[in-house]
Coordinates of C-alpha atoms and ligand atoms in Angstrom, one line a residue:
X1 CA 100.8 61.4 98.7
X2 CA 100.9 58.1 100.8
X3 CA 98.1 55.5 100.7
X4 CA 96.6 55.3 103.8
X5 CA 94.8 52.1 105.1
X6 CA 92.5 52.1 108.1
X7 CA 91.9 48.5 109.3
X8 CA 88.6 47.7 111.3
X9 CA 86.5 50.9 109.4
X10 CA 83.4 48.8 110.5
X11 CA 83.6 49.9 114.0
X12 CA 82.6 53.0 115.9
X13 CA 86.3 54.2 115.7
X14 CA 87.0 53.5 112.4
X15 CA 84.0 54.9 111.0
X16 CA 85.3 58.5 113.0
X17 CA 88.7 58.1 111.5
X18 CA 87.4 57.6 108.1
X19 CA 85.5 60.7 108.6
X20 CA 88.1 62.9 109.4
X21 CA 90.4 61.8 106.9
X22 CA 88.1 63.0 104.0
X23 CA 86.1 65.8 105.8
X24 CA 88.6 67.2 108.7
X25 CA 91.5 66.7 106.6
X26 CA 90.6 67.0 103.3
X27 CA 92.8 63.2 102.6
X28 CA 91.3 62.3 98.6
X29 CA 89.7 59.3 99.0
X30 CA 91.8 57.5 96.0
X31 CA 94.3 57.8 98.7
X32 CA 92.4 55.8 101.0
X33 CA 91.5 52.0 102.1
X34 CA 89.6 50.6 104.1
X35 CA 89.8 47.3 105.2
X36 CA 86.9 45.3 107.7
X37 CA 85.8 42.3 108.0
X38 CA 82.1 42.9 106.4
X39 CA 83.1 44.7 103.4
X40 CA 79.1 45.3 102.7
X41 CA 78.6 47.9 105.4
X42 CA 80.8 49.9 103.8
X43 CA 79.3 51.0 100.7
X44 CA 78.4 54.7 101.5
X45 CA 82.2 55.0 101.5
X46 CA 82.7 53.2 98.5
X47 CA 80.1 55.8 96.9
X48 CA 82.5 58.5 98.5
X49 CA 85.4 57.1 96.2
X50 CA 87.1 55.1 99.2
X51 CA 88.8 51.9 98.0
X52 CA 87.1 48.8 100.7
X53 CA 89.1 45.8 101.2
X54 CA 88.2 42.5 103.6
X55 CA 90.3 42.2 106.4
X56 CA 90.3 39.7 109.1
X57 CA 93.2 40.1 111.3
X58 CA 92.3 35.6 112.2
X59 CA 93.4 35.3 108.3
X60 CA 96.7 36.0 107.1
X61 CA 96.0 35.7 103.5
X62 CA 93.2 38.1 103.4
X63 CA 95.6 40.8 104.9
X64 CA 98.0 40.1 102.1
X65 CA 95.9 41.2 100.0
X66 CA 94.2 44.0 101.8
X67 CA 97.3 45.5 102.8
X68 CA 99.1 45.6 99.1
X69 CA 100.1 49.0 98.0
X70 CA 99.9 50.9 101.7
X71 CA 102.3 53.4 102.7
X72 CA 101.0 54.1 105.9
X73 CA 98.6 52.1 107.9
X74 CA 96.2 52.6 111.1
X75 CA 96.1 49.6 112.9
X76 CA 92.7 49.6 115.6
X77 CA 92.8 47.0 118.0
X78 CA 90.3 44.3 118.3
X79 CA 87.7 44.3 120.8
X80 CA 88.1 40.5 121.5
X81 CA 87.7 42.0 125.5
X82 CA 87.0 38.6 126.8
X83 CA 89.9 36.7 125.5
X84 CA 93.1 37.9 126.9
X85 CA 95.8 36.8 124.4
X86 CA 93.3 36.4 121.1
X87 CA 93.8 40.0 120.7
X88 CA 97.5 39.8 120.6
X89 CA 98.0 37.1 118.3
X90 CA 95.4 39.1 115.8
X91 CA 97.5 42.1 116.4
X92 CA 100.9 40.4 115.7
X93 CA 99.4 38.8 112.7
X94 CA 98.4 42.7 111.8
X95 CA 101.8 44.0 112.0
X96 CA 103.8 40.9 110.1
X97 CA 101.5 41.2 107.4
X98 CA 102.2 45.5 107.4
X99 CA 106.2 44.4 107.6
X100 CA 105.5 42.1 104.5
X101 CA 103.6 44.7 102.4
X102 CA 106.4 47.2 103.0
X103 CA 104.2 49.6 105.0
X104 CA 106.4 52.9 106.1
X105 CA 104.4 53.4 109.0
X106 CA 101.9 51.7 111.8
X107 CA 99.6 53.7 113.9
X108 CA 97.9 52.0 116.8
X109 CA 95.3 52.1 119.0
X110 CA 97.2 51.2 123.1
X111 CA 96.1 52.1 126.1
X112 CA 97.5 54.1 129.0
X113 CA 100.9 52.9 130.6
X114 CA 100.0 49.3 129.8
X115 CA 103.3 48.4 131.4
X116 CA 102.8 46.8 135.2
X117 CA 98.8 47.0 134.7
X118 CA 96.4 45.5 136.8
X119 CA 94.0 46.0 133.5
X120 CA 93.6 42.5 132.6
X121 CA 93.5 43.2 128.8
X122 CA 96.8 45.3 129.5
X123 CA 99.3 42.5 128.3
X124 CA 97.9 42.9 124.8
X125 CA 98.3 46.4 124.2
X126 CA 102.0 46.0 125.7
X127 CA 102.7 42.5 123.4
X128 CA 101.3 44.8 120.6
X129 CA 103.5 47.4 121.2
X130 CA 106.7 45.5 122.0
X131 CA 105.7 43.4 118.6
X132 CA 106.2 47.3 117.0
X133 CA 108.9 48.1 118.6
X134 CA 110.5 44.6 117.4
X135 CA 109.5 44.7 114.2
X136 CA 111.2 45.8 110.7
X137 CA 108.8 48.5 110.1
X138 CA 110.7 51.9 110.0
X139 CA 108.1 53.7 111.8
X140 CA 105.2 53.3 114.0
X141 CA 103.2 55.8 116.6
X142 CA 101.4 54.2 119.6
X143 CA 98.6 56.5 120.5
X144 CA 97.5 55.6 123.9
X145 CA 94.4 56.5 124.0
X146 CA 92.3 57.5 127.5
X147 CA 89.0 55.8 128.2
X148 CA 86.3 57.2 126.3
X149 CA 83.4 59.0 127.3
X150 CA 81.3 56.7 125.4
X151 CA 82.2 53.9 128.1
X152 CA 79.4 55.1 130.4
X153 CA 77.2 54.4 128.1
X154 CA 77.6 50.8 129.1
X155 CA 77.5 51.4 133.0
X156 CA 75.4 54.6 133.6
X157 CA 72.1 53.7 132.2
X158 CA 71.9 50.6 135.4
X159 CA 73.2 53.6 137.7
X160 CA 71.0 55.9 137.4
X161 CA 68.2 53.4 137.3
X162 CA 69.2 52.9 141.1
X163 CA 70.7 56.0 141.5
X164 CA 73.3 53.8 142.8
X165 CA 76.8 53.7 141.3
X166 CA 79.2 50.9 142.6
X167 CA 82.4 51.8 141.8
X168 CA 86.0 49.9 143.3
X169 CA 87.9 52.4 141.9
X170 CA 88.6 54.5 145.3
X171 CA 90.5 57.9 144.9
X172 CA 91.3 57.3 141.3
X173 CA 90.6 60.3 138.4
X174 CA 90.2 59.4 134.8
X175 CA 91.2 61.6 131.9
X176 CA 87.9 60.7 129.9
X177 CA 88.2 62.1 126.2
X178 CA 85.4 61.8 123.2
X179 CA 86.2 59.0 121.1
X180 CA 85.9 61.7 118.0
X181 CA 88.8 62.9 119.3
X182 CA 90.7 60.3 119.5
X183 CA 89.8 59.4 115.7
X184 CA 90.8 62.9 114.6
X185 CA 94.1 62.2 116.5
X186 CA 94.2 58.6 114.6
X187 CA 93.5 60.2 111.2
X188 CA 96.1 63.1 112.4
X189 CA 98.8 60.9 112.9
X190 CA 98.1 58.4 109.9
X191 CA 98.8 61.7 107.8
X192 CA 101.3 64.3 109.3
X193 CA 104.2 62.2 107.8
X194 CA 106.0 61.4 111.1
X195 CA 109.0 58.7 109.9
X196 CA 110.1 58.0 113.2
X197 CA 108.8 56.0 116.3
X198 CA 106.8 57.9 118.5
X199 CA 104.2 57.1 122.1
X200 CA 101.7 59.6 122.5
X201 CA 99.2 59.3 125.7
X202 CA 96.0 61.2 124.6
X203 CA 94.0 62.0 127.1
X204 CA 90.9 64.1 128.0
X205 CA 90.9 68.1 129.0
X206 CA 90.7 67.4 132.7
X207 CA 90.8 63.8 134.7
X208 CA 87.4 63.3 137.2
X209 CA 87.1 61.4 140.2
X210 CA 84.5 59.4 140.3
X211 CA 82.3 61.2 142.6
X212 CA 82.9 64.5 140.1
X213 CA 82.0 62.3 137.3
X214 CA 78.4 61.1 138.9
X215 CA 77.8 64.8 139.4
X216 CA 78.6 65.8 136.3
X217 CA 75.8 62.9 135.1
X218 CA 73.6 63.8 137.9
X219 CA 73.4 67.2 136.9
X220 CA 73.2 66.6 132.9
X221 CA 70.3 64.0 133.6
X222 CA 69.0 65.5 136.5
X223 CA 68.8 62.4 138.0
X224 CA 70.3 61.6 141.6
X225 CA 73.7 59.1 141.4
X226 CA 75.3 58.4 144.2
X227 CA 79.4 56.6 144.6
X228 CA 78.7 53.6 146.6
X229 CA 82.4 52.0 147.2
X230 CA 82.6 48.7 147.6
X231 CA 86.2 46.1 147.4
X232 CA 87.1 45.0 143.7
X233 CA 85.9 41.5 144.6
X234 CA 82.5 42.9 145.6
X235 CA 81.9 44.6 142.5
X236 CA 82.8 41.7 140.6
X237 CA 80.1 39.2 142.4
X238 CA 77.8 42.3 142.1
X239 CA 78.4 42.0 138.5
X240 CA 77.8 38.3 137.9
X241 CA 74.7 38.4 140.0
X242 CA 73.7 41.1 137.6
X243 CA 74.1 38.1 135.0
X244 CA 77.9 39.3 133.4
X245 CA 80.2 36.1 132.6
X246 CA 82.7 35.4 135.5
X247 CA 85.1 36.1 132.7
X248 CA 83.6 39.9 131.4
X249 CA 83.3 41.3 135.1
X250 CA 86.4 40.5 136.2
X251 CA 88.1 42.2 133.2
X252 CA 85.5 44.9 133.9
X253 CA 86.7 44.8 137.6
X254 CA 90.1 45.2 136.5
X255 CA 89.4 48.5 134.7
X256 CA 88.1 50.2 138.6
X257 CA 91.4 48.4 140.1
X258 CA 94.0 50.3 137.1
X259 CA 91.8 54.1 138.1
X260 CA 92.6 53.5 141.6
X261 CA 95.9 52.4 141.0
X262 CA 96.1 56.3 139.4
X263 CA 96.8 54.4 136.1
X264 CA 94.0 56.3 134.3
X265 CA 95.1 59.9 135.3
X266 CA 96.7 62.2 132.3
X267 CA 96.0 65.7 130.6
X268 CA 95.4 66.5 127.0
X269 CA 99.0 68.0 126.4
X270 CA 100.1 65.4 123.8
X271 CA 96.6 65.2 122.2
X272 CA 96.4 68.8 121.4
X273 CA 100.6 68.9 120.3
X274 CA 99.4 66.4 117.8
X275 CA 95.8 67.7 116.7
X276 CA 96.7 71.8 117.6
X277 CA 93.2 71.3 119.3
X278 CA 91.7 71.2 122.7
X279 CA 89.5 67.7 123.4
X280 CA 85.8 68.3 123.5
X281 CA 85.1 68.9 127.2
X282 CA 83.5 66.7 129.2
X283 CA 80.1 68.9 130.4
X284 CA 79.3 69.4 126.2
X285 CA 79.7 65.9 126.0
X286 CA 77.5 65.2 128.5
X287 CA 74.8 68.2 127.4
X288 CA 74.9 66.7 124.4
X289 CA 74.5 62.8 125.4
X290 CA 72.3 63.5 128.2
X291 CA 69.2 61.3 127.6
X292 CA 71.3 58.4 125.9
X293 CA 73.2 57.6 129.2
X294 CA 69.5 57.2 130.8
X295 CA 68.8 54.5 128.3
X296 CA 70.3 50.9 127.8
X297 CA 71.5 51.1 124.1
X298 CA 74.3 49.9 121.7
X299 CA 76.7 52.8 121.3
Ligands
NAP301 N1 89.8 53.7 124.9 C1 88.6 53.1 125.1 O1 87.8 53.6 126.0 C2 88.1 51.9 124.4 C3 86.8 51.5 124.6 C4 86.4 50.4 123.8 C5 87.2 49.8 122.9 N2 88.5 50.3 122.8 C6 89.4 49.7 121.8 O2 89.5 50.5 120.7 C7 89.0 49.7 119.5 C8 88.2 50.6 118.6 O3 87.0 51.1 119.4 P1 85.6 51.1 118.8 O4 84.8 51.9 119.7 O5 85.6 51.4 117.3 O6 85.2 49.6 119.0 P2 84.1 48.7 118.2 O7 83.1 49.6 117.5 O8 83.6 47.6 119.1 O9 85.0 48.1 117.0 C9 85.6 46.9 117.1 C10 86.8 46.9 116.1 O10 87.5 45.7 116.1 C11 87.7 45.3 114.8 N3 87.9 43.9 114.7 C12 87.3 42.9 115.5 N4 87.7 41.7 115.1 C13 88.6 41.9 114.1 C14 89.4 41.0 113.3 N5 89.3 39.6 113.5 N6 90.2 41.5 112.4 C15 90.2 42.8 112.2 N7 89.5 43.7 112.9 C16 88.7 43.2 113.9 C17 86.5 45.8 114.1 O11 86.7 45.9 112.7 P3 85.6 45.5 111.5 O12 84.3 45.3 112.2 O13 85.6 46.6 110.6 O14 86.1 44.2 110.9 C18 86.3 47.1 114.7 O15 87.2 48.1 114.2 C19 88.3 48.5 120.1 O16 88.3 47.4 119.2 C20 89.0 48.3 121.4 O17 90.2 47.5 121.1 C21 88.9 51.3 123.5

């Protein structure tokens, strides 16, 4: 069996993936590491009989270390959101250290058709994938992964507050899947023992527009939301009035402008070709997460 590594297992993704790998998929955890910055917050999977190593992606010499002895090795990207171009170096530094270690094969986390985005945190995904594609490594998979449902935690709570949902993202549907999926799909790919070099786009069951979406949380909350469309740059002033950074809203702006620009449409065919399952659908989800969207909160 290949030794798996699972960089950034401190975050909400990684946490998922490590999950899967010993529960879902029955991986032994002697064949697993987990690297993250905090090693401490790790120790229920340390009790489990995972091996944790600290990782910083800003620190070459710690991923020397943390990477020796991988076969295989998930790569998450960074959620440095706010600094176009940080993430990318970290992610190169990522990948030269996997070449170094000998690593078979890098899984990472993209985004959908990062090519020609107006997503402002596009160019990373693409640098990081070109960097793969560039690279020595014999294999890699891009996985690029649709938004996830947990996003609205971030913008419904304020819209159903007001019942008022500003959105600039026009005509454009969105192919929302559960993160948990897309860690199964992670751990999936980390472990079926693809060699070669693959791009998977993993998207949700069925892609919403917005409207659909705010009825979907209307209903599941039964609270009223309304679509108010307004222009990108209206959205973004809206934003920094609300007390955002110039900086944060106007790569949250950019996310409305790539749905309207169709760039967020997609299906669930390649997810369930790789998992041989069908994404959670959105209505559970929202059955399910129902009175966390009505609440500010950390998710
Ligand atoms: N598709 C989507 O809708 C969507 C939404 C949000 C984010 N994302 C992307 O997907 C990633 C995983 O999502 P998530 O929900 O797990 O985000 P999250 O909980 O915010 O996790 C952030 C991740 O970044 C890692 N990280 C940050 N700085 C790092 C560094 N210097 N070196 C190594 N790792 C570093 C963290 O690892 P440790 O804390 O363990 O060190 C952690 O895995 C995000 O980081 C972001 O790139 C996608």
């Amino acid at each position: 069996m290949s030794r798996l590594i699972v960089t950034g297992a401190g975050g909400h993704l990684g946490q998922r993936v490590l999950s899967h790998l010993l529960d879902t998929l029955h991986v032994p955890a002697g064949d697993i590491i987990a690297t993250t910055r905090d090693p401490d917050r790790l120790a229920d999977w340390v009790a489990r009989g995972v091996a944790v190593r600290a990782a910083d992606f800003e620190n070459a010499a710690s991923l020397a270390t943390a990477f020796a002895g991988g076969d295989r090795l998930l790569l998450i990207s960074t959620d440095a959101l706010d600094r176009p171009g940080r993430r990318l170096a970290q992610h190169r530094a990522a990948i030269a250290a996997a070449e170094a270690a000998g690593m078979r094969h890098v899984v990472y986390t993209s985004m959908p058709e990062p090519e020609d985005s107006p997503l402002l945190i596009a160019p990373d995904h693409l640098g990081t994938e070109q960097a793969l594609a560039a690279s020595a490594l014999p294999g890699w998979t891009v996985l690029r992964n649709h938004w996830y449902f947990e996003n609205l935690f971030f913008s419904m709570p304020h819209a159903l507050a007001s019942g008022q949902w500003y959105s600039a993202a026009g005509d454009g549907r969105l192919a929302y899947i559960a993160r948990d999926d897309l860690a199964l799909a992670a751990a999936v790919a980390l472990t079926d023992g693809f060699e070669g070099q693959r791009t998977l786009t993993l998207g949700g069951a069925k892609a919403f527009s917005t409207e659909e979406i705010a009825a979907l949380v209307s209903k599941a909350t039964d609270k009223p939301l309304a679509v108010v469309h307004v222009p990108l740059e209206g959205l973004i002033q809206g934003m920094i009035g609300s007390g955002l950074p110039a900086g944060v809203a106007t790569v949250f702006g950019s996310f409305d402008a790539t749905a309207k620009a169709g760039q967020f449409e997609g299906d669930a065919k390649e997810f369930e070709a790789l998992t041989g399952r069908k994404p959670r659908a959105f209505e559970d989800w929202l059955a399910e997460n129902a009175a966390a969207l009505s609440t500010p909160a950390a998710h």
